[in-house]
Coordinates of C-alpha atoms in Angstrom, one line a residue:
Chain A
T1 CA -10.9 12.4 -5.1
Q2 CA -9.7 9.4 -3.1
L3 CA -11.8 6.2 -2.9
L4 CA -10.9 6.0 0.6
E5 CA -10.4 9.2 2.7
Q6 CA -8.3 8.9 5.8
S7 CA -8.2 11.3 8.6
P8 CA -6.4 13.0 10.1
Q9 CA -3.4 13.1 7.7
F10 CA -1.0 13.7 10.5
L11 CA -1.1 13.0 14.2
S12 CA 1.6 13.8 16.8
I13 CA 1.1 12.6 20.4
Q14 CA 2.8 11.8 23.5
E15 CA 3.5 8.3 24.6
G16 CA 0.8 6.8 26.7
E17 CA -2.1 8.8 25.0
N18 CA -5.0 7.2 23.2
L19 CA -5.9 8.0 19.6
T20 CA -8.2 7.0 16.7
V21 CA -7.8 7.4 13.0
Y22 CA -10.6 7.1 10.5
C23 CA -10.9 5.6 7.0
N24 CA -14.1 6.7 5.1
S25 CA -15.8 6.1 1.8
S26 CA -18.9 6.8 -0.1
S27 CA -18.6 3.1 -1.4
V28 CA -19.5 0.0 0.3
F29 CA -16.7 -2.6 0.6
S30 CA -16.8 -6.2 1.1
S31 CA -13.9 -5.9 3.4
L32 CA -11.3 -3.4 4.5
Q33 CA -7.6 -3.8 5.4
W34 CA -5.2 -1.7 7.7
Y35 CA -1.6 -1.7 7.0
R36 CA 1.3 0.0 8.9
Q37 CA 4.2 1.2 6.9
E38 CA 7.6 2.2 8.5
P39 CA 10.2 4.4 6.8
G40 CA 12.1 2.7 4.1
E41 CA 9.9 -0.3 4.0
G42 CA 6.7 -1.5 2.4
P43 CA 3.3 -1.6 4.2
V44 CA 2.6 -4.7 6.2
L45 CA -1.0 -6.0 6.9
L46 CA -2.2 -5.4 10.5
V47 CA -5.9 -6.7 10.1
T48 CA -8.7 -7.4 7.5
V49 CA -12.2 -6.6 8.6
V50 CA -15.1 -8.3 6.8
T51 CA -18.4 -8.1 8.6
G52 CA -20.3 -4.8 9.2
G53 CA -20.1 -3.8 12.8
E54 CA -16.9 -6.1 13.4
V55 CA -14.4 -5.2 16.0
K56 CA -11.1 -6.8 16.0
K57 CA -8.3 -6.4 18.6
L58 CA -4.6 -6.6 18.2
K59 CA -2.9 -6.1 21.5
R60 CA -3.5 -2.2 22.0
L61 CA -5.0 -1.8 18.6
T62 CA -8.8 -2.0 18.1
F63 CA -10.2 -1.9 14.6
Q64 CA -13.9 -1.5 13.7
F65 CA -15.7 -1.9 10.5
G66 CA -18.9 0.3 10.1
D67 CA -22.1 -1.3 10.2
A68 CA -22.7 -0.1 6.5
R69 CA -19.3 -1.3 5.5
K70 CA -18.3 2.2 4.2
D71 CA -16.0 3.1 7.0
S72 CA -13.5 1.8 9.5
S73 CA -11.5 3.1 12.4
L74 CA -8.3 2.3 14.2
H75 CA -8.1 2.9 18.0
I76 CA -4.8 2.8 19.8
T77 CA -4.6 2.7 23.6
A78 CA -1.6 3.9 25.5
A79 CA 0.5 4.7 22.4
Q80 CA 4.1 3.6 22.4
T81 CA 7.1 5.1 20.2
G82 CA 7.0 1.9 18.3
D83 CA 3.6 2.7 17.1
T84 CA 5.2 5.6 15.0
G85 CA 4.4 5.0 11.2
L86 CA 2.0 5.5 8.4
Y87 CA -1.2 3.8 8.7
L88 CA -3.1 3.0 5.6
C89 CA -6.4 1.6 4.9
A90 CA -7.2 -0.4 1.8
G91 CA -10.3 -1.8 0.1
P92 CA -10.9 -4.0 -2.9
N93 CA -12.3 -2.3 -5.9
N94 CA -11.5 -4.5 -8.8
D95 CA -8.1 -4.3 -7.1
M96 CA -7.0 -3.2 -3.9
R97 CA -7.2 0.7 -3.5
F98 CA -5.5 2.6 -0.8
G99 CA -6.2 5.6 1.2
A100 CA -3.6 8.5 1.6
G101 CA -2.8 7.5 5.1
T102 CA -2.4 8.8 8.7
R103 CA 1.2 9.6 9.5
L104 CA 1.4 8.9 13.4
T105 CA 4.4 10.2 15.5
V106 CA 4.5 9.1 19.0
K107 CA 6.8 11.2 21.1
P108 CA 8.7 9.8 24.3
Chain B
N1 CA 12.0 -16.8 2.8
A2 CA 12.6 -13.9 0.4
G3 CA 9.0 -12.9 -0.1
V4 CA 8.8 -9.9 -2.7
T5 CA 12.2 -8.8 -3.9
Q6 CA 12.6 -5.5 -5.8
T7 CA 15.6 -4.3 -7.7
P8 CA 17.1 -1.6 -7.9
K9 CA 16.4 0.1 -4.5
F10 CA 17.6 3.5 -5.9
Q11 CA 17.8 4.9 -9.3
V12 CA 18.5 8.3 -10.9
L13 CA 17.5 8.8 -14.5
K14 CA 17.5 11.8 -16.9
T15 CA 14.4 12.8 -18.8
G16 CA 13.8 10.6 -21.6
Q17 CA 15.8 7.6 -20.5
S18 CA 14.1 4.2 -20.1
M19 CA 14.7 1.5 -17.3
T20 CA 12.9 -1.5 -15.9
L21 CA 12.0 -2.0 -12.1
Q22 CA 12.4 -5.6 -11.5
C23 CA 10.0 -7.6 -9.1
A24 CA 10.1 -11.2 -8.1
Q25 CA 8.2 -13.3 -5.5
D26 CA 8.8 -16.7 -4.4
M27 CA 5.3 -17.4 -2.8
N28 CA 3.6 -18.7 -5.9
H29 CA 0.9 -16.0 -5.7
E30 CA -1.1 -15.5 -9.0
Y31 CA -1.8 -11.9 -8.3
M32 CA 0.8 -9.3 -8.6
S33 CA 0.7 -5.3 -8.6
W34 CA 2.7 -2.2 -8.9
Y35 CA 2.1 1.0 -7.0
R36 CA 3.7 4.4 -6.7
Q37 CA 3.8 6.4 -3.5
D38 CA 4.0 10.1 -3.3
P39 CA 3.8 12.3 -0.3
G40 CA 0.1 12.9 0.7
M41 CA -1.3 10.7 -2.0
G42 CA -0.9 7.2 -0.6
L43 CA -0.4 4.4 -2.6
R44 CA -1.7 4.5 -6.3
L45 CA -2.2 1.4 -8.4
I46 CA -0.2 1.5 -11.6
H47 CA -0.8 -2.0 -13.2
Y48 CA -1.6 -5.4 -11.9
S49 CA -1.8 -9.0 -13.1
V50 CA -4.1 -11.9 -12.0
G51 CA -1.8 -14.5 -13.4
A52 CA 1.0 -15.2 -16.1
G53 CA 0.0 -13.6 -19.4
I54 CA -2.6 -11.4 -18.0
T55 CA -2.1 -7.8 -17.0
D56 CA -4.6 -4.8 -16.6
Q57 CA -4.3 -1.0 -16.0
G58 CA -4.9 0.6 -12.5
E59 CA -5.4 4.2 -11.5
V60 CA -2.3 5.8 -13.1
P61 CA -1.1 3.6 -16.0
N62 CA 0.1 6.2 -18.3
G63 CA 4.0 6.1 -18.9
Y64 CA 4.3 2.6 -17.6
N65 CA 4.3 -0.8 -19.3
V66 CA 4.2 -4.3 -17.8
S67 CA 4.4 -8.1 -18.8
R68 CA 4.0 -11.1 -16.9
S69 CA 5.7 -14.1 -18.6
T70 CA 6.1 -16.1 -15.5
T71 CA 4.3 -16.4 -12.2
E72 CA 7.2 -15.3 -10.3
D73 CA 8.2 -12.1 -12.1
F74 CA 6.4 -8.7 -12.8
P75 CA 8.9 -6.1 -14.3
L76 CA 7.6 -2.4 -14.6
R77 CA 9.0 -0.5 -17.6
L78 CA 9.4 3.1 -17.9
L79 CA 9.8 3.8 -21.7
S80 CA 10.7 7.6 -21.5
A81 CA 11.2 8.9 -18.0
A82 CA 9.5 12.2 -17.0
P83 CA 10.1 14.1 -13.8
S84 CA 6.5 13.5 -12.9
Q85 CA 7.6 9.7 -12.4
T86 CA 9.8 10.7 -9.7
S87 CA 8.5 8.6 -6.8
V88 CA 8.8 5.4 -4.6
Y89 CA 7.5 2.3 -6.4
F90 CA 6.3 -0.7 -4.7
C91 CA 5.7 -4.2 -6.0
A92 CA 3.1 -6.4 -4.2
S93 CA 1.9 -10.0 -4.4
R94 CA -1.4 -11.1 -3.0
R95 CA -2.3 -14.2 -1.0
M96 CA -5.7 -15.8 -1.9
T97 CA -7.0 -14.5 1.5
G98 CA -6.5 -11.1 0.1
E99 CA -3.2 -10.1 2.1
L100 CA -0.8 -8.0 0.0
F101 CA 2.8 -8.6 0.6
F102 CA 5.1 -5.7 -0.4
G103 CA 8.7 -5.4 -1.5
E104 CA 11.0 -2.8 0.2
G105 CA 10.3 -0.3 -2.6
S106 CA 12.5 1.4 -5.3
R107 CA 13.2 5.1 -5.1
L108 CA 13.4 6.5 -8.5
T109 CA 14.5 10.2 -9.3
V110 CA 14.0 11.6 -12.8
L111 CA 16.0 14.8 -13.4

């Protein structure tokens, strides 16, 4: 079983729709990171959340860290085709461990 | 500003062959790691290093060796390739703040 469970595994939506993806664990993390990966490239860091209950915004992306620091969510408002990619959450556990990711497709 | 450079980008091996995936970073990061990425399984940690001369195993170390003789380089060796090692391999280095910087990946096929 994965240390970090991400859902949904796949998500296909129309441009302009809103969406939320989730990252859950039974373990407490000191921080969680979100990365986006495009085809043929390595993941790129979007944000790090550190404090329980923290909300961070990055343009149309809103990241939340759960109060108990066991889960996190990523909400995208008015999705664009450029948001298409694999979204990965990661947390420190001796080293950095990743969830399996949510593959998002935004159709025009 | 090259960041993390991986070579080769593509490689095809026959079962039993050996090879080394190269990884170099120019950001003077102490921490480096290797991941493999398979469909539906995300990134799984193979080996990591917290500095020159120090390496440790990750989640899936079997069949892979690493060494870290310099801060810049962290090669990954497959001593006897198996079809189960067909994957995309990513090398990463880590800033003190915790941000990981990844290479572009090396796609390995073992026949």
